Amino acid sequence: MGAVALALAGCAAEPTAEGESTVHGGEASLALPDLATVTVLGGASGRALLMVGLLVCALGLGFGFMAYVQLRQLPVHDSMREVSELIYSTCKAYLIQQGRFLLVLWLFIATVIVVYYKVLVGFEWGRVAVVIAFSLIGMGGSYSVAWFGIRVNTFANSRTAFASLGGRPLPMHRIPLKSGMSIGMVLISLELFMMLVILLFIPAEIAGACFIGFAIGESLGAAALRIAGGIFTKIADIGSDLMKIAFKIKEDDARNPGVIADCTGDNAGDSVGPSADGFETYGVTGVALITFILLGVGDPLMQANLLVWLFVVRSVMVIASGASYLVNDAWAKARYGTVDRMNFETPLSSLVWITSVVSIVATFATTWFVLSDGTTDGLWWKLATIISFGTLAGALIPELVKAFTSTNSKHVREVVKSSRQGGASLNILSGLVAGNFAAYWLGMAIVGLMGGAFLLSEQGLDSIMIAPAVFAFGLLAFGFLGMGPVTIAVDSYGPVTDNAQSVYELSLIEEVPGIESTLRREFGVEAQWDKAKTMLEENDGAGNTFKATAKPVLIGTAVVGATTMIFSIIMSLTEGLETGLENLSLLHPPFLLGLVTGGAVIYWFTGASIQAVTTGAYRAVEFIKNTIRLDGVTKASEADSRRVVEICTQYAQQGMLNMFLGVFFATLAFAFVEPYFFIGYLISIAIFGLYQANFMANAGGAWDNAKKIVEIDLHAKGTALHEATIVGDTVGDPYKDTSSVALNPVIKFTTLFGLLAVELAVSLNNQGRHSLVLVLAGIFFLVMSYFVYRSFYGMRITASLEDDEVLLEPGEAGPGSGAAVTGAGAAAGLVQTGAGEQR
């Protein structure tokens, strides 16, 4: 990239007589209107309302940190605290490594920013530095909320495990939900605060540069953390789960050195990834809408009105989410405070629906307050209704997802039934059926919501803007995220409940001498061991379901929001939709070829992410099989556990590097090939990505909860049926938590970074350097192809077929041992040591 920068050093845009560059820098050159010109009912100024928004952000941050303090102060036994702190320390080591890695990846982005804005556009160094600085701030925001998320969750996991000992289900529900709300409120409030600071305190003429830099940075952070976290967690999960079959040991057996890595992965993949992803999604959607308003709305006063309205609505929705949580918590306390059993999914569902209703009411009230004076023809209620379609989707989509992933789902029960006679083969086939049906129904739901938004956009919005349907689609994505704190909360519920079950087993609390009298004396708890374990598993099933419900919301936002960002590129290429529109047609071959190319990249990315998990899991299983000791020890050594974490981190980073750089150079290559080819490519990855992600996420969720039904409802652990569902779950692991979820930030990063890439290519073309553009396209394509090649051949399992150990036949004893390794243990490659110790 440095060589390319030097090659372009002589290609800077020629200055005009006034010293201005002939290239204008696209979105980074957009200036904000004067927000002080906006007045609302009662005479308050728009700027004053946004200042109140800063106060709301402070309250949201305070809410999150207060919950953090409360969680830390909850009672917990030392045996459980030690486990959660070990999990946190391994998470810390992982995140520190990821932070260093992110800075290396950021250098690629910074290079493109300098090449485009300084070399070609001719911005002064101060403005270039602003873009670069805000890209770092955006990346730092994604990274910091991820860090906050693991700290809160590793407080909550041990407290949830300890709360189970009392035999009451309500505390086991309230603790992980409070943890999730803490993360959600901090995440959304921090994101909103940063964007309000740019709106209010950065000079209007450089605010566009700040927003673009900020969005690119947070998109980079989210993409890298999502990809790496997804690979890490599934390497650890598969490595740990396969030991249950191989050694006939229980879930989260403390002697298994893979369990700590699995717990770390729950946070790296299911907390760090979603936190960074949610932060980026919220910000990028806002930047896309801001860009549309500045490009598509001609009247500066109307621009200012719409900008103020958007951010006031966002502020009010933070309040709506917090209030809804408090109301739902009070209802849950009254309803379940004294019961011995509860359906853990019920209060989570009620929270989502209460928040949706409250947010819709708040949206209409706020929109009327802000826009009714400054608009005509009922524009305020039309805009409020479009947002409300998205807010409704935030509640409706989880209900659809539950039909395919809940433990009460007929699809999930079908997976269990098919496994009884057909083993792992029919288990996998039934899961694929669930995923395909889910992709259909979720796709139709999103089409219906987008169709409703389109029809409303036809009712007079064209009088104030061009392409009103595109704005409506952006508002729909905005509505998806309106109840953002609650969406993040129910998503974060899952990793806490999963970890809580592991913490309970790893603590070996039942074996602590005098534990019952200690619990009675120090905590006033009469331990109910069997009931505690049953409730932890039931709560984990609810967590699995609601982890699954949040994924399509974020995926849908990426796809719907991408249309608004693609519009920005189209506006630039067509000079405000005045020329070149015939190129956005199947009759323009490059556009059609771009549509075909996007699908190829989605399938490569899916394969590459699963390959990274497969190879990493192979190495993890190999290490665990060679080190696990089942006789004479109660726990795996901390050194062995940390070594498994290192293996997971190594393959997560290698896989993420190949995939991220493949996506990065693909974006540059295809943007340089031909601008309309690139637009077709962006549309294609959004559409293919939507269906691929929904299919994989819901198939994985069905396999996961099918295993839960066998474990909880059928009490069939250790049976052939259980082994079949474990195999299905390990297939579903990279489906639901690696490939599917990573497509969301990849779509947004490609689209957002594509804004810079295509402007860079067009700028060079406008300077008569078409040959250079084609040469660079070829170079970028070769580099991309290198990383595509490496994503398999550089990540494949290197052991030859002849290198495998000689396996013991079922029933055959190892040398020097009176014991035998049978069945699945033999098939897994277990051997006997000379001392007779099973390893």
Short mmCIF file of N, CA, C and O in Angstrom, two decimals, residues 286-376:
data_model
loop_
_atom_site.label_atom_id
_atom_site.label_comp_id
_atom_site.label_asym_id
_atom_site.label_seq_id
_atom_site.Cartn_x
_atom_site.Cartn_y
_atom_site.Cartn_z
N GLY A 286 -26.60 5.60 11.33
CA GLY A 286 -26.75 7.04 11.52
C GLY A 286 -25.98 7.84 10.49
O GLY A 286 -26.48 8.82 9.94
N VAL A 287 -24.74 7.43 10.22
CA VAL A 287 -23.92 8.13 9.23
C VAL A 287 -24.56 8.03 7.84
O VAL A 287 -24.57 9.00 7.07
N ALA A 288 -25.11 6.86 7.51
CA ALA A 288 -25.76 6.69 6.21
C ALA A 288 -26.94 7.64 6.06
O ALA A 288 -27.14 8.25 5.00
N LEU A 289 -27.74 7.80 7.12
CA LEU A 289 -28.89 8.69 7.06
C LEU A 289 -28.46 10.15 6.99
O LEU A 289 -29.06 10.96 6.26
N ILE A 290 -27.43 10.50 7.74
CA ILE A 290 -26.92 11.87 7.67
C ILE A 290 -26.46 12.19 6.25
O ILE A 290 -26.77 13.25 5.69
N THR A 291 -25.71 11.25 5.66
CA THR A 291 -25.21 11.45 4.30
C THR A 291 -26.36 11.61 3.32
O THR A 291 -26.32 12.48 2.43
N PHE A 292 -27.38 10.77 3.47
CA PHE A 292 -28.53 10.88 2.56
C PHE A 292 -29.18 12.25 2.68
O PHE A 292 -29.52 12.89 1.67
N ILE A 293 -29.40 12.69 3.91
CA ILE A 293 -30.08 13.99 4.10
C ILE A 293 -29.29 15.11 3.45
O ILE A 293 -29.85 15.99 2.78
N LEU A 294 -27.97 15.09 3.60
CA LEU A 294 -27.15 16.16 3.03
C LEU A 294 -27.08 16.09 1.51
O LEU A 294 -26.94 17.11 0.83
N LEU A 295 -27.19 14.86 0.95
CA LEU A 295 -27.14 14.70 -0.50
C LEU A 295 -28.50 14.76 -1.17
O LEU A 295 -28.64 15.27 -2.29
N GLY A 296 -29.52 14.24 -0.50
CA GLY A 296 -30.82 14.05 -1.15
C GLY A 296 -31.86 15.11 -0.84
O GLY A 296 -32.89 15.18 -1.51
N VAL A 297 -31.63 15.93 0.19
CA VAL A 297 -32.58 16.98 0.57
C VAL A 297 -31.96 18.32 0.21
O VAL A 297 -30.86 18.65 0.65
N GLY A 298 -32.67 19.09 -0.61
CA GLY A 298 -32.10 20.32 -1.12
C GLY A 298 -32.14 21.50 -0.17
O GLY A 298 -31.21 22.30 -0.11
N ASP A 299 -33.21 21.64 0.61
CA ASP A 299 -33.42 22.81 1.46
C ASP A 299 -32.58 22.67 2.74
O ASP A 299 -32.79 21.74 3.53
N PRO A 300 -31.65 23.62 3.01
CA PRO A 300 -30.82 23.52 4.22
C PRO A 300 -31.64 23.51 5.51
O PRO A 300 -31.28 22.82 6.46
N LEU A 301 -32.75 24.26 5.55
CA LEU A 301 -33.58 24.26 6.75
C LEU A 301 -34.22 22.89 6.98
O LEU A 301 -34.27 22.40 8.11
N MET A 302 -34.68 22.25 5.89
CA MET A 302 -35.25 20.92 6.03
C MET A 302 -34.17 19.91 6.42
O MET A 302 -34.42 18.99 7.22
N GLN A 303 -32.96 20.07 5.88
CA GLN A 303 -31.85 19.22 6.31
C GLN A 303 -31.66 19.32 7.82
O GLN A 303 -31.55 18.30 8.51
N ALA A 304 -31.63 20.55 8.31
CA ALA A 304 -31.42 20.75 9.75
C ALA A 304 -32.55 20.15 10.56
O ALA A 304 -32.33 19.52 11.60
N ASN A 305 -33.80 20.35 10.09
CA ASN A 305 -34.96 19.78 10.80
C ASN A 305 -34.86 18.27 10.91
O ASN A 305 -35.10 17.69 11.98
N LEU A 306 -34.52 17.62 9.79
CA LEU A 306 -34.46 16.17 9.79
C LEU A 306 -33.31 15.64 10.65
O LEU A 306 -33.45 14.62 11.35
N LEU A 307 -32.16 16.35 10.63
CA LEU A 307 -31.03 15.91 11.46
C LEU A 307 -31.36 16.02 12.94
O LEU A 307 -31.09 15.09 13.72
N VAL A 308 -31.95 17.13 13.33
CA VAL A 308 -32.32 17.30 14.74
C VAL A 308 -33.34 16.23 15.14
O VAL A 308 -33.24 15.60 16.20
N TRP A 309 -34.32 16.02 14.26
CA TRP A 309 -35.36 15.02 14.55
C TRP A 309 -34.77 13.63 14.76
O TRP A 309 -35.10 12.94 15.73
N LEU A 310 -33.87 13.22 13.88
CA LEU A 310 -33.27 11.88 13.99
C LEU A 310 -32.61 11.68 15.35
O LEU A 310 -32.78 10.65 16.01
N PHE A 311 -31.83 12.67 15.77
CA PHE A 311 -31.06 12.48 16.99
C PHE A 311 -31.88 12.71 18.25
O PHE A 311 -31.59 12.12 19.30
N VAL A 312 -32.94 13.49 18.16
CA VAL A 312 -33.85 13.60 19.30
C VAL A 312 -34.61 12.29 19.48
O VAL A 312 -34.78 11.80 20.60
N VAL A 313 -35.06 11.69 18.36
CA VAL A 313 -35.74 10.40 18.45
C VAL A 313 -34.80 9.35 19.05
O VAL A 313 -35.20 8.55 19.91
N ARG A 314 -33.55 9.34 18.62
CA ARG A 314 -32.58 8.38 19.17
C ARG A 314 -32.43 8.58 20.68
O ARG A 314 -32.37 7.61 21.44
N SER A 315 -32.38 9.81 21.12
CA SER A 315 -32.24 10.09 22.55
C SER A 315 -33.45 9.60 23.32
O SER A 315 -33.33 8.98 24.39
N VAL A 316 -34.64 9.87 22.78
CA VAL A 316 -35.87 9.46 23.46
C VAL A 316 -35.96 7.94 23.53
O VAL A 316 -36.45 7.38 24.52
N MET A 317 -35.48 7.25 22.49
CA MET A 317 -35.55 5.78 22.50
C MET A 317 -34.63 5.16 23.54
O MET A 317 -34.89 4.06 24.02
N VAL A 318 -33.55 5.84 23.89
CA VAL A 318 -32.71 5.37 24.99
C VAL A 318 -33.52 5.40 26.30
O VAL A 318 -33.50 4.43 27.08
N ILE A 319 -34.25 6.48 26.50
CA ILE A 319 -35.10 6.58 27.69
C ILE A 319 -36.19 5.51 27.66
O ILE A 319 -36.48 4.86 28.67
N ALA A 320 -36.79 5.31 26.48
CA ALA A 320 -37.86 4.31 26.34
C ALA A 320 -37.35 2.91 26.69
O ALA A 320 -38.05 2.13 27.36
N SER A 321 -36.14 2.58 26.25
CA SER A 321 -35.58 1.26 26.55
C SER A 321 -35.34 1.08 28.04
O SER A 321 -35.67 0.03 28.62
N GLY A 322 -34.76 2.10 28.67
CA GLY A 322 -34.51 2.02 30.11
C GLY A 322 -35.79 1.90 30.90
O GLY A 322 -35.90 1.08 31.83
N ALA A 323 -36.81 2.71 30.55
CA ALA A 323 -38.09 2.67 31.26
C ALA A 323 -38.78 1.33 31.06
O ALA A 323 -39.35 0.76 32.01
N SER A 324 -38.72 0.80 29.84
CA SER A 324 -39.36 -0.49 29.56
C SER A 324 -38.72 -1.61 30.37
O SER A 324 -39.40 -2.51 30.89
N TYR A 325 -37.40 -1.55 30.49
CA TYR A 325 -36.70 -2.56 31.30
C TYR A 325 -37.16 -2.51 32.75
O TYR A 325 -37.42 -3.55 33.37
N LEU A 326 -37.27 -1.32 33.31
CA LEU A 326 -37.69 -1.18 34.71
C LEU A 326 -39.12 -1.69 34.91
O LEU A 326 -39.42 -2.37 35.90
N VAL A 327 -40.00 -1.37 33.97
CA VAL A 327 -41.40 -1.84 34.05
C VAL A 327 -41.44 -3.37 33.96
O VAL A 327 -42.11 -4.04 34.75
N ASN A 328 -40.72 -3.92 33.00
CA ASN A 328 -40.73 -5.38 32.82
C ASN A 328 -40.11 -6.08 34.03
O ASN A 328 -40.58 -7.15 34.45
N ASP A 329 -39.07 -5.49 34.58
CA ASP A 329 -38.42 -6.09 35.75
C ASP A 329 -39.38 -6.12 36.94
O ASP A 329 -39.44 -7.11 37.68
N ALA A 330 -40.13 -5.03 37.13
CA ALA A 330 -41.11 -5.00 38.22
C ALA A 330 -42.21 -6.04 38.01
O ALA A 330 -42.63 -6.73 38.96
N TRP A 331 -42.66 -6.19 36.76
CA TRP A 331 -43.68 -7.21 36.46
C TRP A 331 -43.15 -8.61 36.71
O TRP A 331 -43.83 -9.46 37.31
N ALA A 332 -41.92 -8.88 36.25
CA ALA A 332 -41.32 -10.20 36.44
C ALA A 332 -41.15 -10.51 37.93
O ALA A 332 -41.39 -11.64 38.37
N LYS A 333 -40.77 -9.50 38.70
CA LYS A 333 -40.59 -9.69 40.14
C LYS A 333 -41.91 -10.04 40.81
O LYS A 333 -41.97 -10.93 41.67
N ALA A 334 -42.97 -9.33 40.43
CA ALA A 334 -44.30 -9.61 41.01
C ALA A 334 -44.83 -10.97 40.56
O ALA A 334 -45.45 -11.69 41.35
N ARG A 335 -44.56 -11.34 39.32
CA ARG A 335 -45.12 -12.57 38.76
C ARG A 335 -44.34 -13.81 39.20
O ARG A 335 -44.92 -14.87 39.47
N TYR A 336 -43.01 -13.70 39.27
CA TYR A 336 -42.19 -14.89 39.49
C TYR A 336 -41.39 -14.85 40.79
O TYR A 336 -40.55 -15.72 41.02
N GLY A 337 -41.65 -13.87 41.63
CA GLY A 337 -40.84 -13.69 42.83
C GLY A 337 -40.85 -14.87 43.78
O GLY A 337 -39.87 -15.11 44.49
N THR A 338 -41.95 -15.60 43.84
CA THR A 338 -42.06 -16.69 44.82
C THR A 338 -42.20 -18.07 44.17
O THR A 338 -42.36 -19.05 44.90
N VAL A 339 -42.15 -18.15 42.85
CA VAL A 339 -42.38 -19.44 42.20
C VAL A 339 -41.11 -20.29 42.22
O VAL A 339 -39.99 -19.77 42.35
N ASP A 340 -41.30 -21.61 42.10
CA ASP A 340 -40.17 -22.53 42.07
C ASP A 340 -39.70 -22.86 40.65
O ASP A 340 -38.58 -23.32 40.46
N ARG A 341 -40.57 -22.66 39.65
CA ARG A 341 -40.22 -22.90 38.25
C ARG A 341 -40.78 -21.77 37.41
O ARG A 341 -41.83 -21.21 37.72
N MET A 342 -40.07 -21.45 36.31
CA MET A 342 -40.57 -20.45 35.39
C MET A 342 -40.03 -20.73 34.00
O MET A 342 -38.98 -21.38 33.85
N ASN A 343 -40.76 -20.25 33.00
CA ASN A 343 -40.26 -20.28 31.64
C ASN A 343 -39.38 -19.04 31.45
O ASN A 343 -39.88 -17.91 31.41
N PHE A 344 -38.07 -19.24 31.34
CA PHE A 344 -37.14 -18.11 31.28
C PHE A 344 -37.33 -17.27 30.02
O PHE A 344 -36.90 -16.11 29.98
N GLU A 345 -37.96 -17.83 28.99
CA GLU A 345 -38.16 -17.07 27.76
C GLU A 345 -39.28 -16.03 27.90
O GLU A 345 -39.27 -15.01 27.22
N THR A 346 -40.24 -16.28 28.80
CA THR A 346 -41.43 -15.42 28.87
C THR A 346 -41.09 -13.97 29.22
O THR A 346 -41.51 -13.05 28.50
N PRO A 347 -40.33 -13.69 30.30
CA PRO A 347 -40.03 -12.28 30.60
C PRO A 347 -39.12 -11.62 29.57
O PRO A 347 -39.15 -10.39 29.41
N LEU A 348 -38.32 -12.41 28.86
CA LEU A 348 -37.50 -11.83 27.79
C LEU A 348 -38.37 -11.40 26.63
O LEU A 348 -38.19 -10.31 26.06
N SER A 349 -39.35 -12.24 26.29
CA SER A 349 -40.28 -11.88 25.21
C SER A 349 -41.09 -10.65 25.58
O SER A 349 -41.30 -9.74 24.76
N SER A 350 -41.56 -10.61 26.83
CA SER A 350 -42.38 -9.46 27.25
C SER A 350 -41.56 -8.18 27.23
O SER A 350 -42.07 -7.10 26.87
N LEU A 351 -40.27 -8.26 27.58
CA LEU A 351 -39.42 -7.07 27.53
C LEU A 351 -39.32 -6.53 26.11
O LEU A 351 -39.43 -5.32 25.88
N VAL A 352 -39.13 -7.43 25.15
CA VAL A 352 -39.00 -7.00 23.75
C VAL A 352 -40.28 -6.33 23.28
O VAL A 352 -40.25 -5.26 22.65
N TRP A 353 -41.44 -6.91 23.59
CA TRP A 353 -42.71 -6.34 23.13
C TRP A 353 -43.05 -5.04 23.86
O TRP A 353 -43.54 -4.09 23.23
N ILE A 354 -42.81 -4.97 25.14
CA ILE A 354 -43.08 -3.71 25.88
C ILE A 354 -42.22 -2.60 25.31
O ILE A 354 -42.70 -1.48 25.06
N THR A 355 -40.94 -2.90 25.07
CA THR A 355 -40.04 -1.86 24.54
C THR A 355 -40.48 -1.42 23.15
O THR A 355 -40.42 -0.23 22.82
N SER A 356 -40.92 -2.37 22.33
CA SER A 356 -41.37 -2.03 20.99
C SER A 356 -42.57 -1.08 21.04
O SER A 356 -42.60 -0.05 20.35
N VAL A 357 -43.56 -1.41 21.87
CA VAL A 357 -44.76 -0.57 21.97
C VAL A 357 -44.41 0.81 22.52
O VAL A 357 -44.84 1.85 21.98
N VAL A 358 -43.63 0.86 23.61
CA VAL A 358 -43.25 2.14 24.20
C VAL A 358 -42.45 2.98 23.21
O VAL A 358 -42.65 4.20 23.09
N SER A 359 -41.55 2.34 22.47
CA SER A 359 -40.73 3.07 21.50
C SER A 359 -41.57 3.63 20.36
O SER A 359 -41.32 4.76 19.89
N ILE A 360 -42.56 2.88 19.91
CA ILE A 360 -43.42 3.38 18.83
C ILE A 360 -44.21 4.60 19.31
O ILE A 360 -44.31 5.62 18.60
N VAL A 361 -44.78 4.51 20.50
CA VAL A 361 -45.52 5.66 21.05
C VAL A 361 -44.59 6.86 21.20
O VAL A 361 -44.94 7.99 20.83
N ALA A 362 -43.40 6.62 21.72
CA ALA A 362 -42.44 7.71 21.91
C ALA A 362 -42.01 8.30 20.57
O ALA A 362 -41.81 9.53 20.46
N THR A 363 -41.89 7.47 19.54
CA THR A 363 -41.51 7.96 18.21
C THR A 363 -42.55 8.92 17.66
O THR A 363 -42.22 10.00 17.14
N PHE A 364 -43.82 8.55 17.75
CA PHE A 364 -44.88 9.43 17.24
C PHE A 364 -44.93 10.73 18.03
O PHE A 364 -45.06 11.83 17.43
N ALA A 365 -44.84 10.64 19.36
CA ALA A 365 -44.91 11.86 20.18
C ALA A 365 -43.74 12.78 19.88
O ALA A 365 -43.91 14.01 19.71
N THR A 366 -42.53 12.21 19.79
CA THR A 366 -41.34 13.03 19.55
C THR A 366 -41.36 13.63 18.15
O THR A 366 -41.00 14.81 17.96
N THR A 367 -41.77 12.84 17.17
CA THR A 367 -41.80 13.35 15.79
C THR A 367 -42.81 14.48 15.65
O THR A 367 -42.54 15.49 14.97
N TRP A 368 -43.96 14.34 16.29
CA TRP A 368 -44.94 15.43 16.26
C TRP A 368 -44.36 16.69 16.91
O TRP A 368 -44.49 17.80 16.39
N PHE A 369 -43.68 16.51 18.03
CA PHE A 369 -43.12 17.65 18.76
C PHE A 369 -42.06 18.38 17.94
O PHE A 369 -42.00 19.61 17.91
N VAL A 370 -41.22 17.63 17.24
CA VAL A 370 -40.08 18.23 16.54
C VAL A 370 -40.46 18.70 15.13
O VAL A 370 -40.02 19.77 14.70
N LEU A 371 -41.30 17.94 14.41
CA LEU A 371 -41.50 18.22 12.99
C LEU A 371 -42.84 18.83 12.62
O LEU A 371 -43.00 19.31 11.51
N SER A 372 -43.82 18.77 13.50
CA SER A 372 -45.17 19.20 13.08
C SER A 372 -45.19 20.67 12.68
O SER A 372 -45.96 21.06 11.79
N ASP A 373 -44.38 21.52 13.30
CA ASP A 373 -44.34 22.94 12.94
C ASP A 373 -43.55 23.21 11.67
O ASP A 373 -43.85 24.15 10.94
N GLY A 374 -42.53 22.40 11.41
CA GLY A 374 -41.63 22.68 10.29
C GLY A 374 -41.96 21.95 9.01
O GLY A 374 -41.25 22.09 8.01
N THR A 375 -43.02 21.13 9.00
CA THR A 375 -43.37 20.36 7.80
C THR A 375 -44.86 20.49 7.51
O THR A 375 -45.64 20.96 8.33
N THR A 376 -45.24 20.04 6.32
CA THR A 376 -46.65 20.11 5.90
C THR A 376 -47.11 18.75 5.40
O THR A 376 -46.32 17.80 5.31
#
